[in-house]
Amino acid sequence: MANVLILNILLVLILSGVESCYIPSSMNVYVPHTISAGQYITTVEFPDCDSKSIQLTVYDQSLRIYSNGTVEAVAAVSVGTTGRIFHVYVEDNTGQQRMVAVHLLDNTMQGKKPDQVFLRRSKRRWSPPPFNILENDGGPYPKEIEKIVSDSASNQDVYYTFSGPGVDLPPIGVFSLDQNSGMLSVHRSVDREVYPKFVITTRVFNKFTNVETDLPLDIQIIVDDVNDNAPTFKDPLQFTVPEKSKAGSIVGMVNATDRDEEGTDHVIVRYSLLTGLDLFAIHSETGVITTTTNTLDREVKDKYAVTVQIKDMAGAASGLSNTGTATITLTDVNDNPPTFTRSSYQASVKENESGKLILRIPVEDKDLINTPNWISKFVITKGKEKENFRIETDPKTNEGLLYVTKPLDYEKSPKVDLEIMARNVADLQGTTATWQSIPVNIAVDNVDEGPEFTAPTVRFTVKENTPNDTLIGTYKALDPETKSSDGIKYFKVTDPASWITLNKDNGELKVANTIDRESHFVQDGVYNITVSAVDATNKKGTGTVIIVVEDDNDNKPTLPPGELVLCEKEGELGSVLVVPEDKDQDPFSAPFSFSLPQNNDGIWSLTRYNASAATLKHLKELPTGIHNVPVEVKDLQGFGETQIAKVRICQCKNGVCLAKQSSVSFGPLGLLALLLPLALLLLLCLLLCFFCATKREKMELEDMGDSGGILLTSNTEAPGEEVDESLINFPTNVNDAAVKGSAKGVNAGRQGTNSNSNMGGMSTLDNGMYTSGAKTTDYMIGRYDSQYSSQYNGHMLGSGVAFDNRFNAQDSSFLQTWNTNGRYLQQKLPYLGREDDGRFAEDIMHSYGYEGAGSAAGSVGCCSDYEDDSNLDFINTLGPKFKSLSEVCRKTGTMKPRSNGVYFPQDRM
């Protein structure tokens, strides 16, 4: 009996637990006629259920439901007069799923009560009810529908008219009305999905007066629906689901529509699967496809095609149906770790090599290529303590690339054992597999290395101004193989200031020049040099010597070089701040001590402002200007001297002396604007000089026919003919003063009657002396002075010869011939001055006093003529072909001296 009681109690508890979570099958919600996107709709609550143990889902794409049951519109939703229905699926921890139908109703219908009606008498009018016809009726046609009768037909003879869609508007001819009897007929079948209702206007008139006897009446003809449309699929049947999904996972939702009338069984669709039932299932009312197994494997099969059937009439046998093929694609999850193709790997690397690829490690992965589930990542899990290796992934082949990043030392580690693990970018899921690792053995090959210093860097401390040849320290290198320093030589690689000497045999470092801590070669108190060690095989090793330079009190505090501006204030004695500088560091710099010399004149006072500055103040009225004030400044160690502080006392504006403020200073653009015109002027002068220097005046010399053997026209390449010496008339008497005196005597003034001949220039007569221009030739009747002068670059070139006047009448053509030659020479002489070194400007023929014999040395000028022929004997050794050339070039005339000591050519110019 007790057992029965206990059993009943347990049964009551179980039943109470079941009933404690009540989920209704439907619920009504009143909402506005139009719901905008993001608007709150309602909250689906189940008070008797634990909210943490149930999961809520909505498949309507226009709505969204949160875990707390809040329903929100994702897109704009319109609620018709008949309302809108969506379903909420409730799933508990056991996987059991229930459906709640939520009816959205227009809130204008909520609490609506019938309007209050007052009874009153009104005029009775004809108002027949709507007429109904069946869509797609098979006939026979025409078929009578109903007779329309107006109340006025009881006491009048009337006729009827008919107008509207189906009569005289499209579709025309569907309905007709007998004018006399008012019989309404239909003439052909109507598709409700095209024309669900017709509204036709009927009017009644008196047959005799044609006066309308009643108000117009709108007659409704409703087309009743028949199930003539099978349901169709709204969306493409393409779905995806991750592989290895648990049973009951949602794959997707099939949406169907039916053109038949809403609210009838004609549009109630039921869903079913015809194939794939071993892997998938579909909810008959909602069309939600779910999985029935957890064994779906993309690596075995990645796509499934299942046949879905949709049928109206709530799935009844009389319902119309349609089928479609749903394609379900399995998406990849990382359920396959990468696997190595070998159980271990070996590689070798030479010592001291770095940045080199030493091994490729291939792996295989069954997951989808080029996705995070397939891309491998390699990790060195063992042997990475010294960071000598790194491993990367080849993006094309997905292989592991093992590099040596730091040089290995065979003498320290002849081999290195690594362990490398391969994993994916994405974590593993849906599998019990783990990441794999393999051993990699690296053999280090020995090579003959250069010497190595005992340490890559060595640090020595040296005080600045240390005497030369002071030993700083020793920096030695060893041969890695022999561990000995025998035969190793040491050399400096860098020593920017040349402060250090290095003993090439033992590596001793000594001071070579004065070390200055304040030098720009010292950065932050450190001076670096690089040294090299070379063994007998010319292999090298390098090291760095870091020299820490200690400060010495070798710099006195100094006042700034500029002027100290003291602004004059009316009724006040001004002051200025003195801030000295000391290149040394603490304790050889600030705090400074300031004082005035003991013999100061008492005009100034100096007081300490802070540790590195003092205030200089004048005690008496002083005139404006610069005042030199002696100031004694010393550092903390008492090292310093008396210096002159230049103080300018002036009237100021905004802290600037007015005298200085009025001065004008040029900035970079001002200087450029000033120099640009000068540069242009200089360029213009250079161009002008260039054109003047390169201009050549062409002058045609006329052959007068009576040259007297002075100039001959010839175009022969053979030696010229001998010129008769007697044909050239020269004056025989030359002024003794010109011969025996200096060259100046020739150009001095002449006595007698002077005449002027001007060719291409100008000449003036001044106290019996002629002064000629650049191209002027003067002749004097008393004594002829032929002056050919030319000016070039400020130098005057000239030559003069004196003639006896009696020769002027001897030959009338002589003067004309001589003028012609003078003009020719005058044109040529300036060209001699245009040589680069200017040496030809003075190298022309001059008159010299004859001393009875010619110079043994001869003339060395470029324009000189030799008394005897040049020695061209060497031409004879050049062969017969050059003999004719030498004869052509050989001079036939000689220079013969006259009695007056002036040389003239015997037979040619």
Short mmCIF file of C-alpha atoms in Angstrom, two decimals, residues 429-794:
data_model
loop_
_atom_site.label_atom_id
_atom_site.label_comp_id
_atom_site.label_asym_id
_atom_site.label_seq_id
_atom_site.Cartn_x
_atom_site.Cartn_y
_atom_site.Cartn_z
CA GLN A 429 36.59 21.61 -34.32
CA GLY A 430 34.35 18.61 -34.77
CA THR A 431 37.23 16.18 -34.31
CA THR A 432 39.37 14.61 -31.61
CA ALA A 433 42.59 14.93 -33.65
CA THR A 434 45.48 17.11 -32.41
CA TRP A 435 48.32 19.03 -34.02
CA GLN A 436 51.30 16.93 -35.12
CA SER A 437 55.04 17.50 -34.51
CA ILE A 438 58.20 15.98 -36.04
CA PRO A 439 61.91 16.10 -35.15
CA VAL A 440 64.34 17.99 -37.41
CA ASN A 441 68.08 17.34 -37.02
CA ILE A 442 70.43 20.12 -38.18
CA ALA A 443 74.11 19.28 -38.81
CA VAL A 444 76.55 22.23 -38.59
CA ASP A 445 79.41 21.97 -41.12
CA ASN A 446 82.81 23.17 -39.97
CA VAL A 447 84.58 25.85 -42.02
CA ASP A 448 87.91 27.54 -41.61
CA GLU A 449 86.91 30.76 -39.87
CA GLY A 450 88.63 34.00 -39.35
CA PRO A 451 89.83 35.10 -35.94
CA GLU A 452 87.28 36.11 -33.36
CA PHE A 453 87.74 38.75 -30.71
CA THR A 454 87.29 37.75 -27.13
CA ALA A 455 84.12 39.84 -27.15
CA PRO A 456 82.25 41.57 -29.99
CA THR A 457 82.67 44.86 -28.13
CA VAL A 458 85.06 45.98 -25.43
CA ARG A 459 84.76 49.08 -23.25
CA PHE A 460 87.62 51.19 -21.91
CA THR A 461 87.49 54.36 -19.84
CA VAL A 462 89.93 57.17 -20.69
CA LYS A 463 90.16 60.65 -19.26
CA GLU A 464 90.31 63.43 -21.79
CA ASN A 465 93.67 65.14 -22.30
CA THR A 466 95.45 61.91 -21.37
CA PRO A 467 99.10 62.12 -22.50
CA ASN A 468 100.01 60.51 -25.79
CA ASP A 469 101.35 56.95 -25.80
CA THR A 470 99.36 56.12 -22.66
CA LEU A 471 98.19 52.49 -22.69
CA ILE A 472 94.40 52.20 -22.76
CA GLY A 473 94.01 48.44 -22.91
CA THR A 474 94.44 45.32 -25.02
CA TYR A 475 91.89 43.87 -27.44
CA LYS A 476 92.87 40.36 -28.57
CA ALA A 477 91.40 37.85 -31.00
CA LEU A 478 91.67 34.05 -31.09
CA ASP A 479 91.55 31.48 -33.85
CA PRO A 480 88.32 29.49 -33.28
CA GLU A 481 89.97 26.24 -34.28
CA THR A 482 93.26 26.54 -32.36
CA LYS A 483 92.05 28.86 -29.59
CA SER A 484 95.32 30.74 -30.00
CA SER A 485 96.21 34.30 -31.02
CA ASP A 486 99.51 33.38 -32.65
CA GLY A 487 100.03 34.87 -36.08
CA ILE A 488 97.09 37.28 -35.80
CA LYS A 489 97.63 40.89 -36.84
CA TYR A 490 95.51 43.83 -35.74
CA PHE A 491 94.46 46.85 -37.79
CA LYS A 492 92.21 49.83 -37.29
CA VAL A 493 89.15 49.99 -39.54
CA THR A 494 87.66 53.24 -38.29
CA ASP A 495 89.14 55.89 -36.03
CA PRO A 496 87.36 59.15 -36.96
CA ALA A 497 89.56 61.49 -34.90
CA SER A 498 92.82 59.48 -35.11
CA TRP A 499 93.10 59.47 -31.32
CA ILE A 500 94.14 55.83 -30.92
CA THR A 501 97.10 53.72 -32.06
CA LEU A 502 96.79 49.95 -32.34
CA ASN A 503 99.75 47.62 -31.99
CA LYS A 504 99.40 45.26 -34.92
CA ASP A 505 101.18 42.41 -33.09
CA ASN A 506 99.53 42.30 -29.68
CA GLY A 507 96.39 44.46 -29.98
CA GLU A 508 97.48 47.11 -27.48
CA LEU A 509 95.54 50.36 -27.68
CA LYS A 510 97.34 53.62 -26.85
CA VAL A 511 96.58 57.32 -26.99
CA ALA A 512 97.86 58.87 -30.22
CA ASN A 513 96.46 62.41 -30.03
CA THR A 514 94.79 64.58 -27.45
CA ILE A 515 91.36 63.24 -26.63
CA ASP A 516 88.77 66.00 -26.27
CA ARG A 517 85.48 65.09 -24.71
CA GLU A 518 83.87 68.22 -26.14
CA SER A 519 84.75 67.19 -29.71
CA HIS A 520 81.94 66.40 -32.12
CA PHE A 521 83.46 62.95 -32.54
CA VAL A 522 82.34 62.12 -29.02
CA GLN A 523 78.65 61.35 -28.70
CA ASP A 524 77.20 61.19 -25.19
CA GLY A 525 80.70 60.80 -23.78
CA VAL A 526 81.47 57.77 -25.96
CA TYR A 527 84.01 57.44 -28.77
CA ASN A 528 83.93 54.29 -30.94
CA ILE A 529 86.60 52.73 -33.12
CA THR A 530 86.46 49.52 -35.15
CA VAL A 531 89.41 47.14 -35.33
CA SER A 532 90.09 44.13 -37.49
CA ALA A 533 92.04 40.94 -36.76
CA VAL A 534 93.63 39.10 -39.71
CA ASP A 535 95.16 35.63 -39.53
CA ALA A 536 97.79 34.04 -41.76
CA THR A 537 95.18 33.05 -44.37
CA ASN A 538 93.90 36.64 -44.61
CA LYS A 539 90.63 35.79 -42.92
CA LYS A 540 89.27 38.66 -40.91
CA GLY A 541 87.32 39.29 -37.79
CA THR A 542 86.07 42.65 -36.59
CA GLY A 543 85.33 44.11 -33.20
CA THR A 544 84.29 47.43 -31.69
CA VAL A 545 86.18 49.32 -29.04
CA ILE A 546 83.98 51.64 -26.98
CA ILE A 547 86.02 54.35 -25.28
CA VAL A 548 84.21 56.16 -22.49
CA VAL A 549 85.81 59.61 -22.28
CA GLU A 550 85.83 61.04 -18.79
CA ASP A 551 85.50 64.76 -18.47
CA ASP A 552 88.37 67.02 -17.41
CA ASN A 553 88.05 70.60 -16.33
CA ASP A 554 89.67 71.97 -19.47
CA ASN A 555 87.06 74.56 -20.42
CA LYS A 556 86.48 77.81 -18.64
CA PRO A 557 83.00 79.26 -18.42
CA THR A 558 82.68 81.91 -21.15
CA LEU A 559 80.29 84.76 -21.68
CA PRO A 560 78.19 84.78 -24.86
CA PRO A 561 79.98 86.61 -27.72
CA GLY A 562 77.12 88.99 -28.53
CA GLU A 563 75.99 92.17 -26.86
CA LEU A 564 73.83 92.21 -23.77
CA VAL A 565 70.95 94.63 -24.34
CA LEU A 566 69.95 96.74 -21.33
CA CYS A 567 66.77 98.68 -21.98
CA GLU A 568 66.78 102.19 -20.54
CA LYS A 569 63.82 103.00 -18.31
CA GLU A 570 62.91 106.46 -17.10
CA GLY A 571 63.54 106.89 -13.39
CA GLU A 572 64.93 103.37 -13.01
CA LEU A 573 68.34 101.72 -13.20
CA GLY A 574 68.21 98.80 -15.56
CA SER A 575 69.76 95.36 -15.31
CA VAL A 576 70.65 92.52 -17.65
CA LEU A 577 71.05 88.78 -17.14
CA VAL A 578 74.52 87.30 -17.69
CA VAL A 579 74.39 83.61 -18.68
CA PRO A 580 77.84 82.04 -19.28
CA GLU A 581 78.49 78.72 -21.00
CA ASP A 582 80.79 75.86 -20.01
CA LYS A 583 81.39 72.88 -22.28
CA ASP A 584 82.43 70.70 -19.36
CA GLN A 585 80.04 68.58 -17.38
CA ASP A 586 79.27 68.40 -13.70
CA PRO A 587 81.24 68.83 -11.47
CA PHE A 588 83.38 70.97 -13.77
CA SER A 589 80.68 73.40 -14.82
CA ALA A 590 77.76 75.00 -12.95
CA PRO A 591 77.08 76.26 -10.39
CA PHE A 592 79.13 79.28 -11.37
CA SER A 593 80.54 82.00 -9.14
CA PHE A 594 80.29 85.62 -10.34
CA SER A 595 82.22 88.67 -9.15
CA LEU A 596 83.50 92.05 -10.27
CA PRO A 597 87.23 92.87 -10.13
CA GLN A 598 88.43 94.41 -6.89
CA ASN A 599 89.45 97.56 -8.69
CA ASN A 600 86.06 98.14 -10.32
CA ASP A 601 84.81 101.69 -10.57
CA GLY A 602 81.64 101.08 -8.57
CA ILE A 603 79.34 101.81 -11.49
CA TRP A 604 78.08 98.23 -11.79
CA SER A 605 76.89 95.58 -9.37
CA LEU A 606 76.74 91.82 -9.97
CA THR A 607 74.39 89.54 -8.01
CA ARG A 608 73.77 85.82 -8.34
CA TYR A 609 70.51 84.97 -10.10
CA ASN A 610 70.71 81.15 -10.07
CA ALA A 611 73.32 78.43 -10.38
CA SER A 612 74.15 79.36 -13.98
CA ALA A 613 73.33 83.07 -14.29
CA ALA A 614 73.86 86.44 -12.61
CA THR A 615 72.21 89.86 -12.78
CA LEU A 616 74.38 92.78 -13.90
CA LYS A 617 72.98 96.18 -12.84
CA HIS A 618 74.32 99.69 -13.23
CA LEU A 619 74.32 101.81 -10.09
CA LYS A 620 74.55 105.21 -11.76
CA GLU A 621 72.92 106.88 -14.71
CA LEU A 622 74.92 105.98 -17.81
CA PRO A 623 74.74 107.29 -21.35
CA THR A 624 73.36 105.12 -24.12
CA GLY A 625 75.87 103.09 -26.06
CA ILE A 626 78.16 100.13 -25.50
CA HIS A 627 79.86 99.70 -22.11
CA ASN A 628 82.58 97.11 -21.47
CA VAL A 629 82.14 95.61 -18.01
CA PRO A 630 84.80 93.21 -16.65
CA VAL A 631 83.18 90.17 -15.04
CA GLU A 632 84.96 87.29 -13.32
CA VAL A 633 83.24 83.92 -13.86
CA LYS A 634 84.45 80.63 -12.36
CA ASP A 635 83.06 77.10 -12.38
CA LEU A 636 82.46 74.86 -9.38
CA GLN A 637 86.14 73.99 -9.15
CA GLY A 638 87.18 77.65 -9.22
CA PHE A 639 88.45 77.51 -12.79
CA GLY A 640 87.77 80.70 -14.69
CA GLU A 641 88.95 84.18 -15.58
CA THR A 642 87.90 87.79 -15.93
CA GLN A 643 86.00 88.48 -19.16
CA ILE A 644 84.48 91.53 -20.77
CA ALA A 645 80.72 91.72 -21.00
CA LYS A 646 79.58 94.12 -23.73
CA VAL A 647 76.45 95.85 -22.50
CA ARG A 648 74.48 98.07 -24.85
CA ILE A 649 72.29 100.63 -23.08
CA CYS A 650 69.56 101.88 -25.38
CA GLN A 651 65.95 102.87 -25.62
CA CYS A 652 63.86 99.82 -26.38
CA LYS A 653 60.57 98.94 -27.89
CA ASN A 654 59.22 95.46 -27.14
CA GLY A 655 62.63 94.52 -25.77
CA VAL A 656 64.51 95.53 -28.94
CA CYS A 657 66.84 98.48 -29.29
CA LEU A 658 65.30 101.17 -31.46
CA ALA A 659 68.65 101.77 -33.19
CA LYS A 660 68.87 98.13 -34.16
CA GLN A 661 65.20 97.94 -34.95
CA SER A 662 65.55 100.70 -37.56
CA SER A 663 68.29 98.86 -39.39
CA VAL A 664 67.37 96.94 -42.45
CA SER A 665 68.37 93.34 -42.88
CA PHE A 666 67.96 91.31 -45.97
CA GLY A 667 66.46 87.91 -45.89
CA PRO A 668 67.26 85.20 -48.42
CA LEU A 669 64.69 86.51 -50.90
CA GLY A 670 65.95 90.09 -50.50
CA LEU A 671 69.53 89.04 -51.19
CA LEU A 672 68.36 87.07 -54.19
CA ALA A 673 66.45 90.08 -55.53
CA LEU A 674 69.57 92.23 -55.03
CA LEU A 675 71.97 89.82 -56.69
CA LEU A 676 69.75 88.89 -59.63
CA PRO A 677 70.17 92.23 -61.53
CA LEU A 678 73.93 92.11 -60.93
CA ALA A 679 74.06 88.58 -62.29
CA LEU A 680 72.08 89.62 -65.37
CA LEU A 681 74.38 92.62 -65.92
CA LEU A 682 77.44 90.40 -65.61
CA LEU A 683 75.97 87.94 -68.09
CA LEU A 684 75.28 90.78 -70.53
CA CYS A 685 78.89 91.99 -70.26
CA LEU A 686 80.21 88.48 -70.85
CA LEU A 687 78.03 88.08 -73.94
CA LEU A 688 79.19 91.47 -75.24
CA CYS A 689 82.85 90.56 -74.72
CA PHE A 690 82.26 87.23 -76.40
CA PHE A 691 80.74 88.82 -79.51
CA CYS A 692 83.46 91.47 -79.69
CA ALA A 693 86.21 88.89 -79.29
CA THR A 694 84.79 86.51 -81.88
CA LYS A 695 83.92 89.16 -84.47
CA ARG A 696 86.21 89.14 -87.47
CA GLU A 697 86.18 92.00 -89.92
CA LYS A 698 86.72 90.89 -93.43
CA MET A 699 88.91 93.25 -95.48
CA GLU A 700 89.59 92.78 -99.11
CA LEU A 701 93.05 93.99 -100.23
CA GLU A 702 93.11 95.31 -103.73
CA ASP A 703 95.97 94.49 -105.97
CA MET A 704 97.01 97.90 -107.27
CA GLY A 705 99.32 96.41 -109.83
CA ASP A 706 102.27 98.49 -108.70
CA SER A 707 103.16 96.85 -105.46
CA GLY A 708 106.74 96.97 -106.34
CA GLY A 709 107.34 93.45 -105.14
CA ILE A 710 105.97 94.08 -101.67
CA LEU A 711 102.80 91.93 -101.94
CA LEU A 712 102.33 89.31 -104.61
CA THR A 713 99.20 87.44 -105.55
CA SER A 714 99.96 83.76 -105.86
CA ASN A 715 98.08 80.46 -105.70
CA THR A 716 100.93 78.16 -106.55
CA GLU A 717 102.08 75.41 -104.22
CA ALA A 718 105.68 75.56 -105.51
CA PRO A 719 108.33 77.81 -104.04
CA GLY A 720 107.68 81.48 -104.90
CA GLU A 721 109.78 83.51 -107.25
CA GLU A 722 112.66 85.58 -106.04
CA VAL A 723 111.75 89.21 -105.46
CA ASP A 724 114.12 91.82 -106.69
CA GLU A 725 115.55 93.72 -103.80
CA SER A 726 115.92 96.87 -105.82
CA LEU A 727 112.18 97.17 -106.28
CA ILE A 728 111.65 97.92 -102.55
CA ASN A 729 112.41 101.51 -101.69
CA PHE A 730 113.22 102.25 -98.08
CA PRO A 731 114.69 105.40 -96.58
CA THR A 732 118.37 105.05 -95.81
CA ASN A 733 118.72 107.80 -93.26
CA VAL A 734 117.27 107.33 -89.87
CA ASN A 735 117.39 109.79 -87.04
CA ASP A 736 120.35 109.11 -84.86
CA ALA A 737 118.32 109.79 -81.82
CA ALA A 738 115.99 107.04 -82.82
CA VAL A 739 118.83 104.65 -83.47
CA LYS A 740 121.05 105.33 -80.58
CA GLY A 741 118.44 106.34 -78.07
CA SER A 742 115.65 104.43 -76.46
CA ALA A 743 112.41 103.43 -78.09
CA LYS A 744 110.72 106.37 -76.41
CA GLY A 745 112.70 108.74 -78.55
CA VAL A 746 111.00 107.52 -81.63
CA ASN A 747 107.59 108.42 -80.33
CA ALA A 748 108.63 111.88 -79.04
CA GLY A 749 107.45 115.01 -80.77
CA ARG A 750 109.07 116.04 -84.12
CA GLN A 751 110.14 119.55 -85.21
CA GLY A 752 109.13 121.02 -88.50
CA THR A 753 106.13 121.30 -90.66
CA ASN A 754 103.72 118.41 -89.99
CA SER A 755 101.15 116.94 -92.29
CA ASN A 756 98.38 114.51 -91.35
CA SER A 757 97.11 111.43 -93.16
CA ASN A 758 94.19 109.71 -91.48
CA MET A 759 93.05 106.20 -92.48
CA GLY A 760 90.12 104.65 -90.60
CA GLY A 761 90.81 106.56 -87.35
CA MET A 762 91.77 110.03 -86.18
CA SER A 763 94.94 112.06 -85.47
CA THR A 764 95.57 115.42 -83.87
CA LEU A 765 98.29 118.01 -84.10
CA ASP A 766 99.59 119.18 -80.76
CA ASN A 767 102.73 121.40 -80.54
CA GLY A 768 104.20 119.78 -83.57
CA MET A 769 103.56 116.24 -82.28
CA TYR A 770 100.96 113.81 -83.57
CA THR A 771 98.87 111.61 -81.33
CA SER A 772 97.12 108.87 -83.30
CA GLY A 773 94.11 106.70 -82.49
CA ALA A 774 93.68 102.96 -82.81
CA LYS A 775 93.79 102.93 -86.61
CA THR A 776 95.66 106.13 -87.50
CA THR A 777 98.89 106.41 -89.42
CA ASP A 778 100.71 109.74 -89.28
CA TYR A 779 103.31 110.96 -91.72
CA MET A 780 105.54 113.96 -91.15
CA ILE A 781 107.10 115.76 -94.11
CA GLY A 782 110.14 116.78 -92.11
CA ARG A 783 110.82 113.26 -90.95
CA TYR A 784 108.41 110.36 -91.44
CA ASP A 785 107.21 108.65 -88.35
CA SER A 786 104.99 105.70 -89.15
CA GLN A 787 103.12 104.77 -86.09
CA TYR A 788 100.97 101.62 -86.08
CA SER A 789 99.22 101.30 -82.83
CA SER A 790 96.49 99.05 -81.53
CA GLN A 791 94.82 98.91 -78.19
CA TYR A 792 93.52 95.61 -76.70
CA ASN A 793 92.58 95.00 -73.08
CA GLY A 794 94.18 98.25 -72.01
#
